[in-house]
GROMACS .gro file of N, CA, C and O in nm:
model
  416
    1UNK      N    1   3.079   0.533  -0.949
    1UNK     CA    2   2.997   0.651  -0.971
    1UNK      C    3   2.950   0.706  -0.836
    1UNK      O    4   2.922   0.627  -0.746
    2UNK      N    5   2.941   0.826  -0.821
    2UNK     CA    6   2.883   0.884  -0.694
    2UNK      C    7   2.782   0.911  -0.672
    2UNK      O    8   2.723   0.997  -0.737
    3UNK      N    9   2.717   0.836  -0.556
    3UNK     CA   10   2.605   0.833  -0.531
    3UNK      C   11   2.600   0.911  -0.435
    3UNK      O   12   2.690   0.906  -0.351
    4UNK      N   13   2.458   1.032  -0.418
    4UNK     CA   14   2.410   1.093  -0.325
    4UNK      C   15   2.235   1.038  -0.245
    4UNK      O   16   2.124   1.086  -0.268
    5UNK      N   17   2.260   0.964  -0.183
    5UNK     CA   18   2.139   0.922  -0.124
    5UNK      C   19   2.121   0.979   0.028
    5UNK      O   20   2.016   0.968   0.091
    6UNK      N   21   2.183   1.012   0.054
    6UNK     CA   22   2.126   1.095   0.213
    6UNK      C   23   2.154   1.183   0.201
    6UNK      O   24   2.209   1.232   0.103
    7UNK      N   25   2.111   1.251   0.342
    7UNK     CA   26   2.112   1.408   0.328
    7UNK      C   27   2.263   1.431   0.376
    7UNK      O   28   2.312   1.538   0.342
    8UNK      N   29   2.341   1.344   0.450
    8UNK     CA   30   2.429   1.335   0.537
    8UNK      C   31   2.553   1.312   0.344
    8UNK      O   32   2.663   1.367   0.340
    9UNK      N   33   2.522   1.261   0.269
    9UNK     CA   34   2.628   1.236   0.185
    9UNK      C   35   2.561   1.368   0.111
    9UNK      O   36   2.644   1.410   0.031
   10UNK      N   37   2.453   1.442   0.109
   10UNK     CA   38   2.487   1.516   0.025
   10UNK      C   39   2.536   1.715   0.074
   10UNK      O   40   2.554   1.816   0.007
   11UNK      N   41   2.541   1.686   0.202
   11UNK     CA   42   2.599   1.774   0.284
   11UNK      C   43   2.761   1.706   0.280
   11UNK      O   44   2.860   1.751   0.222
   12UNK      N   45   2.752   1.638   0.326
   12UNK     CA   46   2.938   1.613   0.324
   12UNK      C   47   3.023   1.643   0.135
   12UNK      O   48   3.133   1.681   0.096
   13UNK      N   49   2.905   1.604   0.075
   13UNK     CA   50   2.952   1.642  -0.070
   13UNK      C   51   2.974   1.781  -0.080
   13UNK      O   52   3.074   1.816  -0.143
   14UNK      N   53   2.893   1.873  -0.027
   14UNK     CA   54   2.853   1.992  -0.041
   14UNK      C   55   3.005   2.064   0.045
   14UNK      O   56   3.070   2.156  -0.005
   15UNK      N   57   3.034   2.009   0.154
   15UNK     CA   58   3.157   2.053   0.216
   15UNK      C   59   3.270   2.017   0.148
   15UNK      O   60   3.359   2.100   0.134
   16UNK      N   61   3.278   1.932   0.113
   16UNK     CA   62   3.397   1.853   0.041
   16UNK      C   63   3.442   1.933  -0.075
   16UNK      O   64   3.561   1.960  -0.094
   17UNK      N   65   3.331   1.977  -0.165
   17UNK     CA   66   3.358   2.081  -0.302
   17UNK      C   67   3.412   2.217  -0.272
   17UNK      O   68   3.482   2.279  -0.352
   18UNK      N   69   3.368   2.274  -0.120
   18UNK     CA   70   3.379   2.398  -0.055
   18UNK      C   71   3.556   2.384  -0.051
   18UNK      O   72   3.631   2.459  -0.114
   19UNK      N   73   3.598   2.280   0.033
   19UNK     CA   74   3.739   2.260   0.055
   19UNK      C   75   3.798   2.262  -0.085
   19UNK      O   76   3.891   2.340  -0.106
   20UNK      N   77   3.757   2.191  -0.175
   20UNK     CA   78   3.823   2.187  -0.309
   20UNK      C   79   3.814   2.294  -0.377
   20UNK      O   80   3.898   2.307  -0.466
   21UNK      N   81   3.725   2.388  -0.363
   21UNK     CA   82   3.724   2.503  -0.437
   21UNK      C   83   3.806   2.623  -0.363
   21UNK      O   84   3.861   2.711  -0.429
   22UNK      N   85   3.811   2.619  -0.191
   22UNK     CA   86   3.929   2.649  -0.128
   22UNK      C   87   4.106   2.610  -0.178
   22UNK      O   88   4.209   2.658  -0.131
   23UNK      N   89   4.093   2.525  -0.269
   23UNK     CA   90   4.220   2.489  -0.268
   23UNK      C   91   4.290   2.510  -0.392
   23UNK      O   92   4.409   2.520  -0.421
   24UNK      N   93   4.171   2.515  -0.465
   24UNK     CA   94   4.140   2.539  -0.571
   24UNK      C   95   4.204   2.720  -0.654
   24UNK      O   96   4.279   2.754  -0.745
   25UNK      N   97   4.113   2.787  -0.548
   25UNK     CA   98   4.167   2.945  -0.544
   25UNK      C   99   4.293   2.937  -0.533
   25UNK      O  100   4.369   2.928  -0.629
   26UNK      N  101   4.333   2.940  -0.389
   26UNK     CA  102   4.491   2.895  -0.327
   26UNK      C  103   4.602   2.906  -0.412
   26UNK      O  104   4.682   2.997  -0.431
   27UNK      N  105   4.588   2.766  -0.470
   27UNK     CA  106   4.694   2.701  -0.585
   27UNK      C  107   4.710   2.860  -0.704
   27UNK      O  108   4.809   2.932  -0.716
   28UNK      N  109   4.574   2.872  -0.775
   28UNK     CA  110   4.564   2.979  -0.838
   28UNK      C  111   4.632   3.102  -0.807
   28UNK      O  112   4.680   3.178  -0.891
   29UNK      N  113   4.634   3.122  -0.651
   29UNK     CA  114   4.698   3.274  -0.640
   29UNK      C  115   4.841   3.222  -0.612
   29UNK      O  116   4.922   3.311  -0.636
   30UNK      N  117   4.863   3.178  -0.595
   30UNK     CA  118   5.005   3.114  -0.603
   30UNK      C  119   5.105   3.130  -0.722
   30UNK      O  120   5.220   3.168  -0.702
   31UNK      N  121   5.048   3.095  -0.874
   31UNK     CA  122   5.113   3.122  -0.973
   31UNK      C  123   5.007   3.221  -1.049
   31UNK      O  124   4.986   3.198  -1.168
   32UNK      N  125   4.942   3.324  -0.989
   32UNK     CA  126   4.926   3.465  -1.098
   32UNK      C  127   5.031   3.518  -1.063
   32UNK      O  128   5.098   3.527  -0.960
   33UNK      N  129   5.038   3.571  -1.223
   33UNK     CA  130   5.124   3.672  -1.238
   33UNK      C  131   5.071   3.796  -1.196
   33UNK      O  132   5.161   3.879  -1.184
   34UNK      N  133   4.948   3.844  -1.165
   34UNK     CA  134   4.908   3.997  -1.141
   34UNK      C  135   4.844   3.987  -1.011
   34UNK      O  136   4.772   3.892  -0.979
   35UNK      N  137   4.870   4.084  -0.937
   35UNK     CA  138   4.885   4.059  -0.813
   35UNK      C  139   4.725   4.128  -0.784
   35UNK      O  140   4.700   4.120  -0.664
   36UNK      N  141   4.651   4.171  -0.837
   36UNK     CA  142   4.523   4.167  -0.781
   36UNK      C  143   4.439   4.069  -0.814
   36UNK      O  144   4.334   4.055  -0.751
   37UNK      N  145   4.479   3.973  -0.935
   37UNK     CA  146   4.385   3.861  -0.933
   37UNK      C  147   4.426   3.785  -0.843
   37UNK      O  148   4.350   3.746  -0.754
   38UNK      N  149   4.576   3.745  -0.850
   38UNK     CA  150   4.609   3.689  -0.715
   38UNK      C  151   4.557   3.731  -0.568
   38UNK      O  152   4.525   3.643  -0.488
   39UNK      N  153   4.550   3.841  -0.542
   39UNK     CA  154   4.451   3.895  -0.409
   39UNK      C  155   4.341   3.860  -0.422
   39UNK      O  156   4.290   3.814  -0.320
   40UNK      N  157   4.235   3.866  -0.571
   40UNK     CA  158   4.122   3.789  -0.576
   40UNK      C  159   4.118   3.668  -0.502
   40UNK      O  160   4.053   3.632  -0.404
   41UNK      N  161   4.225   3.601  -0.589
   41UNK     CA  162   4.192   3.463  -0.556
   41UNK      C  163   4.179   3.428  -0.440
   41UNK      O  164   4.091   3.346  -0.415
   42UNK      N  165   4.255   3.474  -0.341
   42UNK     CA  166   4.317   3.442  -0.198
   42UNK      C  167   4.138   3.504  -0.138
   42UNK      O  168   4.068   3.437  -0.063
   43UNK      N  169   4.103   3.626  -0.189
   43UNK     CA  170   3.970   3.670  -0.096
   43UNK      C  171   3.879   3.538  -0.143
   43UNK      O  172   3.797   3.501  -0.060
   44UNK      N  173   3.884   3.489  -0.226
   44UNK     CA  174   3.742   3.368  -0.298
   44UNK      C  175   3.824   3.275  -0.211
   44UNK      O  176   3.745   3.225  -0.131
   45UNK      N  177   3.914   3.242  -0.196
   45UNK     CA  178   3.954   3.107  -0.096
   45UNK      C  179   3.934   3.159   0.054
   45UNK      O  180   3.929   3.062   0.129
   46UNK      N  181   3.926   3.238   0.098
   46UNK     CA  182   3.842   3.235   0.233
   46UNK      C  183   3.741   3.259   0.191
   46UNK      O  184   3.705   3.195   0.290
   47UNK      N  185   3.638   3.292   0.135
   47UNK     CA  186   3.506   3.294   0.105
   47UNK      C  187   3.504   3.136   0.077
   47UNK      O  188   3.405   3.104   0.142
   48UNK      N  189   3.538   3.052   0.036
   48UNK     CA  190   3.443   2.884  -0.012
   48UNK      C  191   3.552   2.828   0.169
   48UNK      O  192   3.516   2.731   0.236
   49UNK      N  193   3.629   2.885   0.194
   49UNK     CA  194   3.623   2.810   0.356
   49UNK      C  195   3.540   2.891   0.471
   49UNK      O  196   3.547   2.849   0.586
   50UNK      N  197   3.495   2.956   0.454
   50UNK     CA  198   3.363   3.039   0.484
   50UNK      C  199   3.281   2.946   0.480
   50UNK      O  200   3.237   2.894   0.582
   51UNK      N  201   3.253   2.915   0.379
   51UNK     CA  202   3.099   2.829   0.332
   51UNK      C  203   3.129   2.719   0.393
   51UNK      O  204   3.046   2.679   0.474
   52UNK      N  205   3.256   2.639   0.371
   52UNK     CA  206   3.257   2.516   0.442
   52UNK      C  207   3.232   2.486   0.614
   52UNK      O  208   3.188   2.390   0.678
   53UNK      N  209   3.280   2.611   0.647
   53UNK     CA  210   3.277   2.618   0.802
   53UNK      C  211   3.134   2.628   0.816
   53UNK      O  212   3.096   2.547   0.900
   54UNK      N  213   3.070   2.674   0.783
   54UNK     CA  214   2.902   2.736   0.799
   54UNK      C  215   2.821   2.628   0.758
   54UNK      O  216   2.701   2.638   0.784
   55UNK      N  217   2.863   2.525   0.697
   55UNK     CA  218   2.790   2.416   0.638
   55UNK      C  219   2.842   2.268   0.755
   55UNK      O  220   2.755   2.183   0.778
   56UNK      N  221   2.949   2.256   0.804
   56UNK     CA  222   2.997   2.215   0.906
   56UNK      C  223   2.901   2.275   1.052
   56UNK      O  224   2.843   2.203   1.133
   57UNK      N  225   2.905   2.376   1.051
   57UNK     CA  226   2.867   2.407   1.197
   57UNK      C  227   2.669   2.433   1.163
   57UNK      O  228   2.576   2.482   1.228
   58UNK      N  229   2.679   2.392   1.079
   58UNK     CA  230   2.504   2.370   1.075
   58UNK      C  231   2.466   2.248   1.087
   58UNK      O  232   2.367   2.224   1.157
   59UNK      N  233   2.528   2.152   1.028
   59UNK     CA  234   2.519   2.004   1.004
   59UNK      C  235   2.563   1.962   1.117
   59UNK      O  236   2.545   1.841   1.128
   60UNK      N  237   2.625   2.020   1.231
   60UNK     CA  238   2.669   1.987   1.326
   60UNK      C  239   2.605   1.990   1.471
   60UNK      O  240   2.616   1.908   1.562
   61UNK      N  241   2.521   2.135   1.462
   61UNK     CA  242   2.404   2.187   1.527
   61UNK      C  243   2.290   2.113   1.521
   61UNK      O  244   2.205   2.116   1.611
   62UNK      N  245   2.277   2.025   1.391
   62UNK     CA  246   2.148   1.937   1.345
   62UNK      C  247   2.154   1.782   1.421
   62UNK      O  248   2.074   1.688   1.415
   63UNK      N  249   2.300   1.797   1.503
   63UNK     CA  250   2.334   1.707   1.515
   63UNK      C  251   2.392   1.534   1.475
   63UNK      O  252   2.408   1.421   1.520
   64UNK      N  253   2.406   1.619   1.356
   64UNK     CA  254   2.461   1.505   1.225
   64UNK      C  255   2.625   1.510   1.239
   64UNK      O  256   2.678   1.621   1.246
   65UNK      N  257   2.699   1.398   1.241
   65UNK     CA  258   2.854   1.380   1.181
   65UNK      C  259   2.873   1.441   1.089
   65UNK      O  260   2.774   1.457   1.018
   66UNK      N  261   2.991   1.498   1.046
   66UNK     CA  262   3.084   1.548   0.935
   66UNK      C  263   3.152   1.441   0.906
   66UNK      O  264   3.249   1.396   0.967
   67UNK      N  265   3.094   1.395   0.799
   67UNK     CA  266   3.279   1.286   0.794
   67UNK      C  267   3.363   1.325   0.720
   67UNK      O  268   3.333   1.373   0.611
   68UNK      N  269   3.486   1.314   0.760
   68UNK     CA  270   3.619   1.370   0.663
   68UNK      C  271   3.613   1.219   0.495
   68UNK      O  272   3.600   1.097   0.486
   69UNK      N  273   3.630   1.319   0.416
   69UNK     CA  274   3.596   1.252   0.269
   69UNK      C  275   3.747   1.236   0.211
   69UNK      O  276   3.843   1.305   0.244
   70UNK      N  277   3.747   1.153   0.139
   70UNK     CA  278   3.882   1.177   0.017
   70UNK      C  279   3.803   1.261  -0.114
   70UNK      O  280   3.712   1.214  -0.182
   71UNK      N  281   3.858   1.386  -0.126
   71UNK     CA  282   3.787   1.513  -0.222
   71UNK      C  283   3.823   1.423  -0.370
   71UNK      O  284   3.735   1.426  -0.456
   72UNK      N  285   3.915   1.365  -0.391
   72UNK     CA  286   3.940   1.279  -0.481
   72UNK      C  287   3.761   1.217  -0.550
   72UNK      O  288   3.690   1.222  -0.651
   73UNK      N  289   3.766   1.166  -0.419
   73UNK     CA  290   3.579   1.114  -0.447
   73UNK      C  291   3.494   1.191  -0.515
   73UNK      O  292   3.440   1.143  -0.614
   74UNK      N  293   3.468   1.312  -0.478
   74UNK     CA  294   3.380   1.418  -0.508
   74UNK      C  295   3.421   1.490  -0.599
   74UNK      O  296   3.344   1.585  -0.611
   75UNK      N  297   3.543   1.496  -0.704
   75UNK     CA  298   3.535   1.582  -0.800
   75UNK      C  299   3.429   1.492  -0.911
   75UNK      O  300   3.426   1.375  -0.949
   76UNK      N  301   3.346   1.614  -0.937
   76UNK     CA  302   3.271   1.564  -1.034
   76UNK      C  303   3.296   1.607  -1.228
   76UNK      O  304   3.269   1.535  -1.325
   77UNK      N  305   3.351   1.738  -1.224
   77UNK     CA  306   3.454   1.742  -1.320
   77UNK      C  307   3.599   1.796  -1.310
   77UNK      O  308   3.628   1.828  -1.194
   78UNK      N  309   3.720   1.821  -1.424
   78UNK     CA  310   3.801   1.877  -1.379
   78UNK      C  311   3.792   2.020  -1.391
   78UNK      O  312   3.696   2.068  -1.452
   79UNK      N  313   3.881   2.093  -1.340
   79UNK     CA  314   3.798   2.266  -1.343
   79UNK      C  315   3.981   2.300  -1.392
   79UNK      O  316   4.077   2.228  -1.366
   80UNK      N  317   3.980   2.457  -1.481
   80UNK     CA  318   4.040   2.464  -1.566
   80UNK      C  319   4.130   2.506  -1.465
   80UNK      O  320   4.076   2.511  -1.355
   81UNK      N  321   4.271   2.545  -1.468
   81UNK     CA  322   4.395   2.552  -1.367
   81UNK      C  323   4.463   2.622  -1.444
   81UNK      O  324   4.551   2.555  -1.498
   82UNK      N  325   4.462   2.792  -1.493
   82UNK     CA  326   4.569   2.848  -1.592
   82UNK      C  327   4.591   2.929  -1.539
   82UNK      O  328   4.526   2.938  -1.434
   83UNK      N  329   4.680   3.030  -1.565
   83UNK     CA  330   4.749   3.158  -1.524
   83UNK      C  331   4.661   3.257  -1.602
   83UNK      O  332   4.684   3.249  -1.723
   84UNK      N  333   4.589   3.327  -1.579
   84UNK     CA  334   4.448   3.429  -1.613
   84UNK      C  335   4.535   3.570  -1.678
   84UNK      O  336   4.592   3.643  -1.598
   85UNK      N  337   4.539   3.598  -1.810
   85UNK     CA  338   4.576   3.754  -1.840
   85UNK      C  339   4.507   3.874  -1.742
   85UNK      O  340   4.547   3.981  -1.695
   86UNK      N  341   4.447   3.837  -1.740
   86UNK     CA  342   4.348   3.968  -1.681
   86UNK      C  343   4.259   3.978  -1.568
   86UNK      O  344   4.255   3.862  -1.527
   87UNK      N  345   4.199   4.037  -1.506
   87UNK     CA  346   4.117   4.020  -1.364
   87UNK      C  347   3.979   3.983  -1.448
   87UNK      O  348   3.902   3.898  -1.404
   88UNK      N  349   3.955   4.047  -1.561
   88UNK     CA  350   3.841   4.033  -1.640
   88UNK      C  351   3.759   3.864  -1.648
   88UNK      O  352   3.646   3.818  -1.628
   89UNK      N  353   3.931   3.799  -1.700
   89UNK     CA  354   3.917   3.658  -1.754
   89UNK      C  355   3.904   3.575  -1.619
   89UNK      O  356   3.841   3.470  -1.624
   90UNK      N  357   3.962   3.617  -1.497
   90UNK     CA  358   3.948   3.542  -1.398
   90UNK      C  359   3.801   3.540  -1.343
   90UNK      O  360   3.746   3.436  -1.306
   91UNK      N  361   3.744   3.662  -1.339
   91UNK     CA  362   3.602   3.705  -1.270
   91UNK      C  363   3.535   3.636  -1.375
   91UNK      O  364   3.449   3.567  -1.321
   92UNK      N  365   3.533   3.617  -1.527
   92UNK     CA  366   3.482   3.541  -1.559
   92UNK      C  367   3.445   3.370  -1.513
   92UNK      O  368   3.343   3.303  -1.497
   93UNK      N  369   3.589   3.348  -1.503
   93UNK     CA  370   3.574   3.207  -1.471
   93UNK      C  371   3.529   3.189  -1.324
   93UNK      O  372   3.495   3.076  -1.289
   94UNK      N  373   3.526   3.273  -1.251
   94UNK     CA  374   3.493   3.245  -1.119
   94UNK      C  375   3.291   3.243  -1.084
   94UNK      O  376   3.213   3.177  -1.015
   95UNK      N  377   3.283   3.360  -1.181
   95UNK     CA  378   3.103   3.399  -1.177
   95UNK      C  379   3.054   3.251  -1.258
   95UNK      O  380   2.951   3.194  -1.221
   96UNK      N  381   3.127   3.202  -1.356
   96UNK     CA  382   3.079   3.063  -1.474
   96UNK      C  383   3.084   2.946  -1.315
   96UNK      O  384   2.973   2.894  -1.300
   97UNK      N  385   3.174   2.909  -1.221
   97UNK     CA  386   3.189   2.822  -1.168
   97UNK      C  387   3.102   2.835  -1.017
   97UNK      O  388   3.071   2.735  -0.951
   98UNK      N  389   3.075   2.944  -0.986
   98UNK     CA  390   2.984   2.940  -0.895
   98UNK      C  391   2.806   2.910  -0.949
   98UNK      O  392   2.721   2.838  -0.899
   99UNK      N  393   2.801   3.005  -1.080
   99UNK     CA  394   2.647   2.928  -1.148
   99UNK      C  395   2.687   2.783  -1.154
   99UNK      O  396   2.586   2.716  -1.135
  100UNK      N  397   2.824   2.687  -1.180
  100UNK     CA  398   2.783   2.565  -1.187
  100UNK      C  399   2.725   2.494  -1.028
  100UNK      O  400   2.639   2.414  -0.993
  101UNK      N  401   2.797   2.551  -0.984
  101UNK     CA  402   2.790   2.539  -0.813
  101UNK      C  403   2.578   2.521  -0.787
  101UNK      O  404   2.493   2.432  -0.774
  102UNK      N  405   2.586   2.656  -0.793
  102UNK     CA  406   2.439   2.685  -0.752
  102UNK      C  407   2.328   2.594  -0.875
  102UNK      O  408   2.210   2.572  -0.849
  103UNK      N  409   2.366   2.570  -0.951
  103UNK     CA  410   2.297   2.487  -1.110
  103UNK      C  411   2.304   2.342  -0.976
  103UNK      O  412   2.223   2.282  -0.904
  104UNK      N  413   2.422   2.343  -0.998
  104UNK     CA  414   2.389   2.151  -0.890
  104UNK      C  415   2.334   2.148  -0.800
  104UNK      O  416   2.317   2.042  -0.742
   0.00000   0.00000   0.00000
């Protein structure tokens, strides 16, 4: 089970989800079929490596280590992986997964 007891594991958690949700998009624009959700996706995957870099170079400034994680570790659930009809259904799922984001 994953434990967050420092500030240092719960910043490296916090980066770790950033990369996975980077990779996350990625994969996604990869197999849409419609090429502006696919452009979505690709703009939300530099936006969560955005965040990761900015959460890195703060934690870094604080003078704290980054440690490189196995993301394996840190998924805390699985997140859905489909080919989206519509930009509608995607912006849905993207606005639902950032409230889970900000909820944790």
């Amino acid at each position: 089970m994953l434990k967050l007891e420092t500030t240092e594991d719960i910043i490296n958690f916090a980066i770790a989800r950033e990369q996975y949700a980077c990779e996350l998009y990625k994969s996604m624009a990869k197999r849409e079929v419609y090429s502006n959700v696919a452009q979505l996706c690709e703009q939300l995957a530099d936006e969560e490596l955005g965040h990761k870099q900015k959460l890195q170079q703060d934690f870094m400034m604080a003078g704290r280590a980054v440690l490189p994680m196995e993301l394996s570790e840190y998924v805390v659930h699985s997140e859905q992986k489909t080919i989206f009809m519509d930009c509608q259904e995607f912006l849905a799922f993207a606005v639902k997964k950032e409230e889970k984001s900000v909820k944790f």
